[in-house]
């Protein structure tokens, strides 16, 4: 059984290590975190492994760098300088936006490198571990590293998709819009309802079914057929009246509303064209 050691075992690292440990796919080796307390917590979540620091690092077959994006370069530099990295080892990081090219020092030392990004929210790691099956994971990097990691992910019922390194920023931007920006949009929606005098609890009750049904329709019918409302009807006079009123009530919300008009018009035009 190959040994997996982890540098920076945050939520993503803890989750992957635990699901792999539960299925006995890898032996969990050492874990290095910023503090003894965070390392101890990670080991508890994973259910295996031992705490380590850079001076007492031992060799491993696979190295997972689940540190923040801006710490990947430093982590791989330290790993390479530690002299425990061996030719043929696999080193991968878990950034959605960064490619495996950041691991060049490890590749130059003879390691096989890759990046792995589970496409989901890790707000509740315990829940993620419980329902990890079906999670889509994007991968790019060396073929040898990808073959090993892909097999380990598929063994825990994850879905895998390979992408090109040069596409990672655009790929991750899509994930940000689908997750983070959707939260921002709904926060703006709730604030806008409240600006119209609707209490928050009632605003949530009004927005929830609209948002949920719209998302369901996008994924069941397609975005073109899911689009409804004044732009879909061609009522641009109403749209401009709303934009003006909203800008007066909340300049930030008005700017967001205005920014979405042109893309929504383009979507409506696609629908009209497809129906001809």
PDB file of C-alpha atoms in Angstrom:
ATOM      1  CA  UNK A   1       0.000   0.000   0.000  1.00  0.00           C
ATOM      2  CA  UNK A   2       1.395   3.385  -0.984  1.00  0.00           C
ATOM      3  CA  UNK A   3       1.965   6.023   1.692  1.00  0.00           C
ATOM      4  CA  UNK A   4       0.244   9.397   1.415  1.00  0.00           C
ATOM      5  CA  UNK A   5       1.632  12.329   3.394  1.00  0.00           C
ATOM      6  CA  UNK A   6      -0.063  15.700   3.566  1.00  0.00           C
ATOM      7  CA  UNK A   7       1.277  19.225   3.708  1.00  0.00           C
ATOM      8  CA  UNK A   8      -1.418  21.659   4.784  1.00  0.00           C
ATOM      9  CA  UNK A   9      -4.295  19.364   5.722  1.00  0.00           C
ATOM     10  CA  UNK A  10      -7.190  21.800   5.592  1.00  0.00           C
ATOM     11  CA  UNK A  11     -10.765  20.909   4.731  1.00  0.00           C
ATOM     12  CA  UNK A  12     -10.000  19.537   1.267  1.00  0.00           C
ATOM     13  CA  UNK A  13      -6.931  17.615   2.390  1.00  0.00           C
ATOM     14  CA  UNK A  14      -8.705  16.165   5.401  1.00  0.00           C
ATOM     15  CA  UNK A  15     -11.636  15.039   3.274  1.00  0.00           C
ATOM     16  CA  UNK A  16      -9.593  13.323   0.570  1.00  0.00           C
ATOM     17  CA  UNK A  17      -7.318  11.669   3.123  1.00  0.00           C
ATOM     18  CA  UNK A  18     -10.252  10.397   5.172  1.00  0.00           C
ATOM     19  CA  UNK A  19     -12.211   8.909   2.267  1.00  0.00           C
ATOM     20  CA  UNK A  20      -9.059   7.228   0.972  1.00  0.00           C
ATOM     21  CA  UNK A  21      -8.175   5.976   4.446  1.00  0.00           C
ATOM     22  CA  UNK A  22     -11.684   4.596   4.981  1.00  0.00           C
ATOM     23  CA  UNK A  23     -11.358   2.558   1.795  1.00  0.00           C
ATOM     24  CA  UNK A  24      -7.792   1.466   2.667  1.00  0.00           C
ATOM     25  CA  UNK A  25      -6.486   2.886  -0.610  1.00  0.00           C
ATOM     26  CA  UNK A  26      -3.434   4.575   0.927  1.00  0.00           C
ATOM     27  CA  UNK A  27      -1.590   4.379   4.189  1.00  0.00           C
ATOM     28  CA  UNK A  28      -1.745   7.836   5.738  1.00  0.00           C
ATOM     29  CA  UNK A  29       1.749   8.934   6.660  1.00  0.00           C
ATOM     30  CA  UNK A  30       2.702  12.295   8.106  1.00  0.00           C
ATOM     31  CA  UNK A  31       0.740  15.537   8.324  1.00  0.00           C
ATOM     32  CA  UNK A  32       2.289  18.986   8.506  1.00  0.00           C
ATOM     33  CA  UNK A  33       0.079  21.948   9.414  1.00  0.00           C
ATOM     34  CA  UNK A  34       0.822  25.436  10.652  1.00  0.00           C
ATOM     35  CA  UNK A  35       0.270  24.606  14.313  1.00  0.00           C
ATOM     36  CA  UNK A  36       0.203  21.537  16.562  1.00  0.00           C
ATOM     37  CA  UNK A  37      -3.466  22.203  17.272  1.00  0.00           C
ATOM     38  CA  UNK A  38      -4.483  22.275  13.606  1.00  0.00           C
ATOM     39  CA  UNK A  39      -2.386  19.172  12.940  1.00  0.00           C
ATOM     40  CA  UNK A  40      -4.056  17.316  15.817  1.00  0.00           C
ATOM     41  CA  UNK A  41      -7.487  18.318  14.513  1.00  0.00           C
ATOM     42  CA  UNK A  42      -6.606  17.114  11.024  1.00  0.00           C
ATOM     43  CA  UNK A  43      -5.397  13.759  12.339  1.00  0.00           C
ATOM     44  CA  UNK A  44      -8.644  13.346  14.280  1.00  0.00           C
ATOM     45  CA  UNK A  45     -10.752  14.064  11.195  1.00  0.00           C
ATOM     46  CA  UNK A  46      -8.659  11.776   8.982  1.00  0.00           C
ATOM     47  CA  UNK A  47      -8.537   9.018  11.570  1.00  0.00           C
ATOM     48  CA  UNK A  48      -4.945   8.073  10.798  1.00  0.00           C
ATOM     49  CA  UNK A  49      -1.451   9.461  10.303  1.00  0.00           C
ATOM     50  CA  UNK A  50       1.086  11.148  12.545  1.00  0.00           C
ATOM     51  CA  UNK A  51       2.107  14.725  13.206  1.00  0.00           C
ATOM     52  CA  UNK A  52       5.342  15.952  11.689  1.00  0.00           C
ATOM     53  CA  UNK A  53       7.472  19.030  11.138  1.00  0.00           C
ATOM     54  CA  UNK A  54       9.842  19.729   8.277  1.00  0.00           C
ATOM     55  CA  UNK A  55      13.002  18.539  10.117  1.00  0.00           C
ATOM     56  CA  UNK A  56      11.565  15.072  10.881  1.00  0.00           C
ATOM     57  CA  UNK A  57       9.812  14.499   7.558  1.00  0.00           C
ATOM     58  CA  UNK A  58      10.024  10.940   6.266  1.00  0.00           C
ATOM     59  CA  UNK A  59       9.737   9.647   2.675  1.00  0.00           C
ATOM     60  CA  UNK A  60       6.309   8.946   1.203  1.00  0.00           C
ATOM     61  CA  UNK A  61       5.044   7.677  -2.136  1.00  0.00           C
ATOM     62  CA  UNK A  62       2.437  10.407  -2.599  1.00  0.00           C
ATOM     63  CA  UNK A  63       2.478  14.008  -1.381  1.00  0.00           C
ATOM     64  CA  UNK A  64      -0.716  16.042  -1.197  1.00  0.00           C
ATOM     65  CA  UNK A  65      -0.221  19.804  -0.917  1.00  0.00           C
ATOM     66  CA  UNK A  66      -3.612  21.105   0.191  1.00  0.00           C
ATOM     67  CA  UNK A  67      -2.322  24.514   1.223  1.00  0.00           C
ATOM     68  CA  UNK A  68      -3.737  27.864   0.085  1.00  0.00           C
ATOM     69  CA  UNK A  69      -2.969  28.813  -3.504  1.00  0.00           C
ATOM     70  CA  UNK A  70      -0.407  31.434  -2.539  1.00  0.00           C
ATOM     71  CA  UNK A  71       1.467  28.899  -0.401  1.00  0.00           C
ATOM     72  CA  UNK A  72       1.900  26.161  -3.012  1.00  0.00           C
ATOM     73  CA  UNK A  73       5.217  27.458  -4.358  1.00  0.00           C
ATOM     74  CA  UNK A  74       6.707  27.720  -0.876  1.00  0.00           C
ATOM     75  CA  UNK A  75       5.435  24.280   0.136  1.00  0.00           C
ATOM     76  CA  UNK A  76       6.876  22.519  -2.916  1.00  0.00           C
ATOM     77  CA  UNK A  77      10.164  24.388  -2.491  1.00  0.00           C
ATOM     78  CA  UNK A  78      10.397  23.188   1.115  1.00  0.00           C
ATOM     79  CA  UNK A  79       9.453  19.654   0.129  1.00  0.00           C
ATOM     80  CA  UNK A  80      12.108  19.569  -2.569  1.00  0.00           C
ATOM     81  CA  UNK A  81      14.728  21.048  -0.255  1.00  0.00           C
ATOM     82  CA  UNK A  82      13.905  18.552   2.512  1.00  0.00           C
ATOM     83  CA  UNK A  83      15.712  15.769   0.593  1.00  0.00           C
ATOM     84  CA  UNK A  84      12.937  13.208   1.287  1.00  0.00           C
ATOM     85  CA  UNK A  85      11.377  13.603  -2.148  1.00  0.00           C
ATOM     86  CA  UNK A  86      12.414  10.731  -4.405  1.00  0.00           C
ATOM     87  CA  UNK A  87      12.298  10.263  -8.183  1.00  0.00           C
ATOM     88  CA  UNK A  88       9.023   8.550  -9.010  1.00  0.00           C
ATOM     89  CA  UNK A  89       7.080  10.034  -6.096  1.00  0.00           C
ATOM     90  CA  UNK A  90       3.741  11.670  -6.921  1.00  0.00           C
ATOM     91  CA  UNK A  91       3.166  15.270  -5.807  1.00  0.00           C
ATOM     92  CA  UNK A  92      -0.169  17.009  -6.323  1.00  0.00           C
ATOM     93  CA  UNK A  93      -1.901  20.134  -5.094  1.00  0.00           C
ATOM     94  CA  UNK A  94      -5.615  20.819  -4.667  1.00  0.00           C
ATOM     95  CA  UNK A  95      -6.005  24.290  -6.151  1.00  0.00           C
ATOM     96  CA  UNK A  96      -8.869  24.867  -8.521  1.00  0.00           C
ATOM     97  CA  UNK A  97      -7.287  27.898 -10.159  1.00  0.00           C
ATOM     98  CA  UNK A  98      -3.605  26.932 -10.303  1.00  0.00           C
ATOM     99  CA  UNK A  99      -2.063  24.317 -12.584  1.00  0.00           C
ATOM    100  CA  UNK A 100       0.483  21.646 -11.745  1.00  0.00           C
ATOM    101  CA  UNK A 101       3.159  23.844 -13.345  1.00  0.00           C
ATOM    102  CA  UNK A 102       3.615  25.363  -9.873  1.00  0.00           C
ATOM    103  CA  UNK A 103       5.128  22.029  -8.850  1.00  0.00           C
ATOM    104  CA  UNK A 104       8.028  22.364 -11.299  1.00  0.00           C
ATOM    105  CA  UNK A 105      10.716  22.012  -8.567  1.00  0.00           C
ATOM    106  CA  UNK A 106       9.300  18.581  -7.676  1.00  0.00           C
ATOM    107  CA  UNK A 107       9.134  17.602 -11.349  1.00  0.00           C
ATOM    108  CA  UNK A 108      12.755  18.656 -11.790  1.00  0.00           C
ATOM    109  CA  UNK A 109      13.625  16.365  -8.868  1.00  0.00           C
ATOM    110  CA  UNK A 110      12.053  13.432 -10.731  1.00  0.00           C
ATOM    111  CA  UNK A 111       8.573  13.435  -9.191  1.00  0.00           C
ATOM    112  CA  UNK A 112       5.343  13.096 -11.156  1.00  0.00           C
ATOM    113  CA  UNK A 113       3.084  16.111 -10.602  1.00  0.00           C
ATOM    114  CA  UNK A 114      -0.608  16.916 -10.926  1.00  0.00           C
ATOM    115  CA  UNK A 115      -3.409  19.107  -9.630  1.00  0.00           C
ATOM    116  CA  UNK A 116      -6.707  17.770  -8.290  1.00  0.00           C
ATOM    117  CA  UNK A 117      -9.788  19.901  -7.629  1.00  0.00           C
ATOM    118  CA  UNK A 118     -12.973  18.443  -6.111  1.00  0.00           C
ATOM    119  CA  UNK A 119     -15.827  20.547  -7.500  1.00  0.00           C
ATOM    120  CA  UNK A 120     -17.960  21.173  -4.445  1.00  0.00           C
ATOM    121  CA  UNK A 121     -18.263  23.327  -1.353  1.00  0.00           C
ATOM    122  CA  UNK A 122     -16.278  22.202   1.697  1.00  0.00           C
ATOM    123  CA  UNK A 123     -18.156  24.377   4.196  1.00  0.00           C
ATOM    124  CA  UNK A 124     -19.023  21.232   6.198  1.00  0.00           C
ATOM    125  CA  UNK A 125     -16.196  18.667   5.795  1.00  0.00           C
ATOM    126  CA  UNK A 126     -17.970  16.024   7.893  1.00  0.00           C
ATOM    127  CA  UNK A 127     -20.948  16.102   5.545  1.00  0.00           C
ATOM    128  CA  UNK A 128     -18.672  16.100   2.497  1.00  0.00           C
ATOM    129  CA  UNK A 129     -16.988  12.912   3.716  1.00  0.00           C
ATOM    130  CA  UNK A 130     -20.388  11.283   4.252  1.00  0.00           C
ATOM    131  CA  UNK A 131     -21.612  12.004   0.730  1.00  0.00           C
ATOM    132  CA  UNK A 132     -18.364  12.241  -1.237  1.00  0.00           C
ATOM    133  CA  UNK A 133     -19.584   9.623  -3.734  1.00  0.00           C
ATOM    134  CA  UNK A 134     -20.484  11.315  -6.991  1.00  0.00           C
ATOM    135  CA  UNK A 135     -18.235  14.339  -6.399  1.00  0.00           C
ATOM    136  CA  UNK A 136     -16.718  15.544  -9.664  1.00  0.00           C
ATOM    137  CA  UNK A 137     -12.959  16.050  -9.499  1.00  0.00           C
ATOM    138  CA  UNK A 138     -10.969  17.794 -12.222  1.00  0.00           C
ATOM    139  CA  UNK A 139      -7.382  16.697 -12.829  1.00  0.00           C
ATOM    140  CA  UNK A 140      -4.432  17.772 -14.929  1.00  0.00           C
ATOM    141  CA  UNK A 141      -0.732  16.940 -14.910  1.00  0.00           C
ATOM    142  CA  UNK A 142       1.625  14.069 -15.693  1.00  0.00           C
ATOM    143  CA  UNK A 143      -0.032  10.946 -17.086  1.00  0.00           C
ATOM    144  CA  UNK A 144       1.574   8.718 -14.421  1.00  0.00           C
ATOM    145  CA  UNK A 145       0.298  10.908 -11.584  1.00  0.00           C
ATOM    146  CA  UNK A 146      -3.134  11.243 -13.143  1.00  0.00           C
ATOM    147  CA  UNK A 147      -3.497   7.494 -13.626  1.00  0.00           C
ATOM    148  CA  UNK A 148      -2.775   6.814  -9.942  1.00  0.00           C
ATOM    149  CA  UNK A 149      -4.929   9.631  -8.538  1.00  0.00           C
ATOM    150  CA  UNK A 150      -7.788   9.044 -10.949  1.00  0.00           C
ATOM    151  CA  UNK A 151      -7.978   5.383  -9.925  1.00  0.00           C
ATOM    152  CA  UNK A 152      -8.004   6.382  -6.224  1.00  0.00           C
ATOM    153  CA  UNK A 153     -10.810   8.881  -6.776  1.00  0.00           C
ATOM    154  CA  UNK A 154     -12.893   6.475  -8.816  1.00  0.00           C
ATOM    155  CA  UNK A 155     -12.407   3.848  -6.092  1.00  0.00           C
ATOM    156  CA  UNK A 156     -14.331   6.146  -3.703  1.00  0.00           C
ATOM    157  CA  UNK A 157     -17.067   6.684  -6.327  1.00  0.00           C
ATOM    158  CA  UNK A 158     -15.945  10.149  -7.387  1.00  0.00           C
ATOM    159  CA  UNK A 159     -16.328  11.232 -10.993  1.00  0.00           C
ATOM    160  CA  UNK A 160     -13.194  12.502 -12.730  1.00  0.00           C
ATOM    161  CA  UNK A 161     -12.592  14.810 -15.659  1.00  0.00           C
ATOM    162  CA  UNK A 162      -9.230  15.752 -17.139  1.00  0.00           C
ATOM    163  CA  UNK A 163      -8.576  19.336 -18.201  1.00  0.00           C
ATOM    164  CA  UNK A 164      -5.658  21.202 -19.723  1.00  0.00           C
ATOM    165  CA  UNK A 165      -3.356  23.291 -17.543  1.00  0.00           C
ATOM    166  CA  UNK A 166      -3.907  26.438 -19.614  1.00  0.00           C
ATOM    167  CA  UNK A 167      -7.662  26.269 -18.981  1.00  0.00           C
ATOM    168  CA  UNK A 168      -7.561  26.176 -15.194  1.00  0.00           C
ATOM    169  CA  UNK A 169      -8.176  29.880 -14.530  1.00  0.00           C
ATOM    170  CA  UNK A 170     -11.217  29.990 -16.812  1.00  0.00           C
ATOM    171  CA  UNK A 171     -12.447  26.657 -15.435  1.00  0.00           C
ATOM    172  CA  UNK A 172     -12.171  27.896 -11.860  1.00  0.00           C
ATOM    173  CA  UNK A 173     -13.845  31.191 -12.717  1.00  0.00           C
ATOM    174  CA  UNK A 174     -16.899  29.166 -13.746  1.00  0.00           C
ATOM    175  CA  UNK A 175     -16.862  27.400 -10.372  1.00  0.00           C
ATOM    176  CA  UNK A 176     -16.575  30.735  -8.555  1.00  0.00           C
ATOM    177  CA  UNK A 177     -19.599  32.111 -10.406  1.00  0.00           C
ATOM    178  CA  UNK A 178     -21.634  28.950  -9.821  1.00  0.00           C
ATOM    179  CA  UNK A 179     -20.865  28.908  -6.107  1.00  0.00           C
ATOM    180  CA  UNK A 180     -19.494  32.131  -4.613  1.00  0.00           C
ATOM    181  CA  UNK A 181     -21.121  34.664  -6.917  1.00  0.00           C
ATOM    182  CA  UNK A 182     -24.452  32.889  -6.710  1.00  0.00           C
ATOM    183  CA  UNK A 183     -24.346  33.447  -2.940  1.00  0.00           C
ATOM    184  CA  UNK A 184     -23.533  37.129  -3.522  1.00  0.00           C
ATOM    185  CA  UNK A 185     -26.409  37.442  -5.982  1.00  0.00           C
ATOM    186  CA  UNK A 186     -28.888  35.919  -3.535  1.00  0.00           C
ATOM    187  CA  UNK A 187     -27.622  38.179  -0.753  1.00  0.00           C
ATOM    188  CA  UNK A 188     -28.303  41.146  -3.040  1.00  0.00           C
ATOM    189  CA  UNK A 189     -31.760  39.749  -3.821  1.00  0.00           C
ATOM    190  CA  UNK A 190     -32.637  39.538  -0.126  1.00  0.00           C
ATOM    191  CA  UNK A 191     -31.326  43.041   0.516  1.00  0.00           C
ATOM    192  CA  UNK A 192     -33.365  44.342  -2.423  1.00  0.00           C
ATOM    193  CA  UNK A 193     -36.558  42.794  -1.085  1.00  0.00           C
ATOM    194  CA  UNK A 194     -35.844  44.456   2.259  1.00  0.00           C
ATOM    195  CA  UNK A 195     -35.270  47.786   0.508  1.00  0.00           C
ATOM    196  CA  UNK A 196     -38.826  47.372  -0.794  1.00  0.00           C
ATOM    197  CA  UNK A 197     -40.083  46.986   2.774  1.00  0.00           C
ATOM    198  CA  UNK A 198     -40.245  43.172   2.915  1.00  0.00           C
ATOM    199  CA  UNK A 199     -38.986  41.667   6.221  1.00  0.00           C
ATOM    200  CA  UNK A 200     -36.023  39.308   5.883  1.00  0.00           C
ATOM    201  CA  UNK A 201     -37.937  36.160   6.849  1.00  0.00           C
ATOM    202  CA  UNK A 202     -40.618  36.872   4.252  1.00  0.00           C
ATOM    203  CA  UNK A 203     -37.948  37.839   1.689  1.00  0.00           C
ATOM    204  CA  UNK A 204     -36.299  34.460   2.162  1.00  0.00           C
ATOM    205  CA  UNK A 205     -39.651  32.713   1.749  1.00  0.00           C
ATOM    206  CA  UNK A 206     -40.294  34.632  -1.463  1.00  0.00           C
ATOM    207  CA  UNK A 207     -36.837  34.209  -2.988  1.00  0.00           C
ATOM    208  CA  UNK A 208     -36.236  30.539  -2.132  1.00  0.00           C
ATOM    209  CA  UNK A 209     -38.825  28.930  -4.452  1.00  0.00           C
ATOM    210  CA  UNK A 210     -37.938  31.290  -7.296  1.00  0.00           C
ATOM    211  CA  UNK A 211     -34.228  30.532  -7.005  1.00  0.00           C
ATOM    212  CA  UNK A 212     -34.635  26.786  -6.526  1.00  0.00           C
ATOM    213  CA  UNK A 213     -37.060  26.344  -9.416  1.00  0.00           C
ATOM    214  CA  UNK A 214     -34.941  28.495 -11.711  1.00  0.00           C
ATOM    215  CA  UNK A 215     -31.861  26.383 -11.002  1.00  0.00           C
ATOM    216  CA  UNK A 216     -33.807  23.159 -11.444  1.00  0.00           C
ATOM    217  CA  UNK A 217     -35.113  24.428 -14.779  1.00  0.00           C
ATOM    218  CA  UNK A 218     -31.633  25.404 -15.973  1.00  0.00           C
ATOM    219  CA  UNK A 219     -30.341  21.882 -15.407  1.00  0.00           C
ATOM    220  CA  UNK A 220     -33.457  20.055 -16.594  1.00  0.00           C
ATOM    221  CA  UNK A 221     -34.548  22.275 -19.496  1.00  0.00           C
ATOM    222  CA  UNK A 222     -31.414  24.244 -20.364  1.00  0.00           C
ATOM    223  CA  UNK A 223     -30.742  27.934 -19.721  1.00  0.00           C
ATOM    224  CA  UNK A 224     -32.571  29.162 -22.819  1.00  0.00           C
ATOM    225  CA  UNK A 225     -35.868  27.482 -21.947  1.00  0.00           C
ATOM    226  CA  UNK A 226     -35.467  28.275 -18.241  1.00  0.00           C
ATOM    227  CA  UNK A 227     -35.346  32.039 -18.857  1.00  0.00           C
ATOM    228  CA  UNK A 228     -38.520  33.934 -17.972  1.00  0.00           C
ATOM    229  CA  UNK A 229     -39.318  37.519 -17.013  1.00  0.00           C
ATOM    230  CA  UNK A 230     -39.377  40.924 -18.698  1.00  0.00           C
ATOM    231  CA  UNK A 231     -36.271  40.469 -20.871  1.00  0.00           C
ATOM    232  CA  UNK A 232     -37.536  37.122 -22.147  1.00  0.00           C
ATOM    233  CA  UNK A 233     -40.818  38.905 -23.001  1.00  0.00           C
ATOM    234  CA  UNK A 234     -38.985  41.801 -24.650  1.00  0.00           C
ATOM    235  CA  UNK A 235     -40.291  44.364 -22.162  1.00  0.00           C
ATOM    236  CA  UNK A 236     -37.142  46.514 -22.080  1.00  0.00           C
ATOM    237  CA  UNK A 237     -39.065  49.608 -20.948  1.00  0.00           C
ATOM    238  CA  UNK A 238     -39.871  47.859 -17.671  1.00  0.00           C
ATOM    239  CA  UNK A 239     -36.281  46.634 -17.340  1.00  0.00           C
ATOM    240  CA  UNK A 240     -34.922  50.160 -17.614  1.00  0.00           C
ATOM    241  CA  UNK A 241     -37.520  51.466 -15.141  1.00  0.00           C
ATOM    242  CA  UNK A 242     -36.481  48.778 -12.669  1.00  0.00           C
ATOM    243  CA  UNK A 243     -32.795  49.533 -13.204  1.00  0.00           C
ATOM    244  CA  UNK A 244     -33.371  53.218 -12.474  1.00  0.00           C
ATOM    245  CA  UNK A 245     -35.485  52.587  -9.382  1.00  0.00           C
ATOM    246  CA  UNK A 246     -33.063  50.007  -8.012  1.00  0.00           C
ATOM    247  CA  UNK A 247     -30.048  52.243  -8.584  1.00  0.00           C
ATOM    248  CA  UNK A 248     -31.769  54.992  -6.600  1.00  0.00           C
ATOM    249  CA  UNK A 249     -32.526  52.569  -3.760  1.00  0.00           C
ATOM    250  CA  UNK A 250     -29.123  50.832  -3.818  1.00  0.00           C
ATOM    251  CA  UNK A 251     -26.382  51.887  -6.259  1.00  0.00           C
ATOM    252  CA  UNK A 252     -24.501  48.596  -5.787  1.00  0.00           C
ATOM    253  CA  UNK A 253     -27.580  46.471  -6.461  1.00  0.00           C
ATOM    254  CA  UNK A 254     -28.480  48.705  -9.393  1.00  0.00           C
ATOM    255  CA  UNK A 255     -25.054  48.243 -10.921  1.00  0.00           C
ATOM    256  CA  UNK A 256     -25.347  44.469 -10.604  1.00  0.00           C
ATOM    257  CA  UNK A 257     -28.818  44.506 -12.155  1.00  0.00           C
ATOM    258  CA  UNK A 258     -27.556  46.672 -15.016  1.00  0.00           C
ATOM    259  CA  UNK A 259     -24.527  44.421 -15.615  1.00  0.00           C
ATOM    260  CA  UNK A 260     -26.804  41.397 -16.069  1.00  0.00           C
ATOM    261  CA  UNK A 261     -29.085  43.001 -18.652  1.00  0.00           C
ATOM    262  CA  UNK A 262     -26.873  42.490 -21.719  1.00  0.00           C
ATOM    263  CA  UNK A 263     -26.012  38.820 -20.994  1.00  0.00           C
ATOM    264  CA  UNK A 264     -29.698  38.116 -20.333  1.00  0.00           C
ATOM    265  CA  UNK A 265     -30.657  39.792 -23.608  1.00  0.00           C
ATOM    266  CA  UNK A 266     -28.135  37.571 -25.393  1.00  0.00           C
ATOM    267  CA  UNK A 267     -29.641  34.502 -23.727  1.00  0.00           C
ATOM    268  CA  UNK A 268     -33.133  35.599 -24.743  1.00  0.00           C
ATOM    269  CA  UNK A 269     -31.931  36.067 -28.311  1.00  0.00           C
ATOM    270  CA  UNK A 270     -30.524  32.532 -28.336  1.00  0.00           C
ATOM    271  CA  UNK A 271     -33.893  31.236 -27.181  1.00  0.00           C
ATOM    272  CA  UNK A 272     -35.717  33.138 -29.898  1.00  0.00           C
ATOM    273  CA  UNK A 273     -33.286  31.841 -32.526  1.00  0.00           C
ATOM    274  CA  UNK A 274     -33.607  28.231 -31.328  1.00  0.00           C
ATOM    275  CA  UNK A 275     -37.413  28.407 -31.489  1.00  0.00           C
ATOM    276  CA  UNK A 276     -37.450  29.488 -35.154  1.00  0.00           C
TER     277      UNK A 276
END
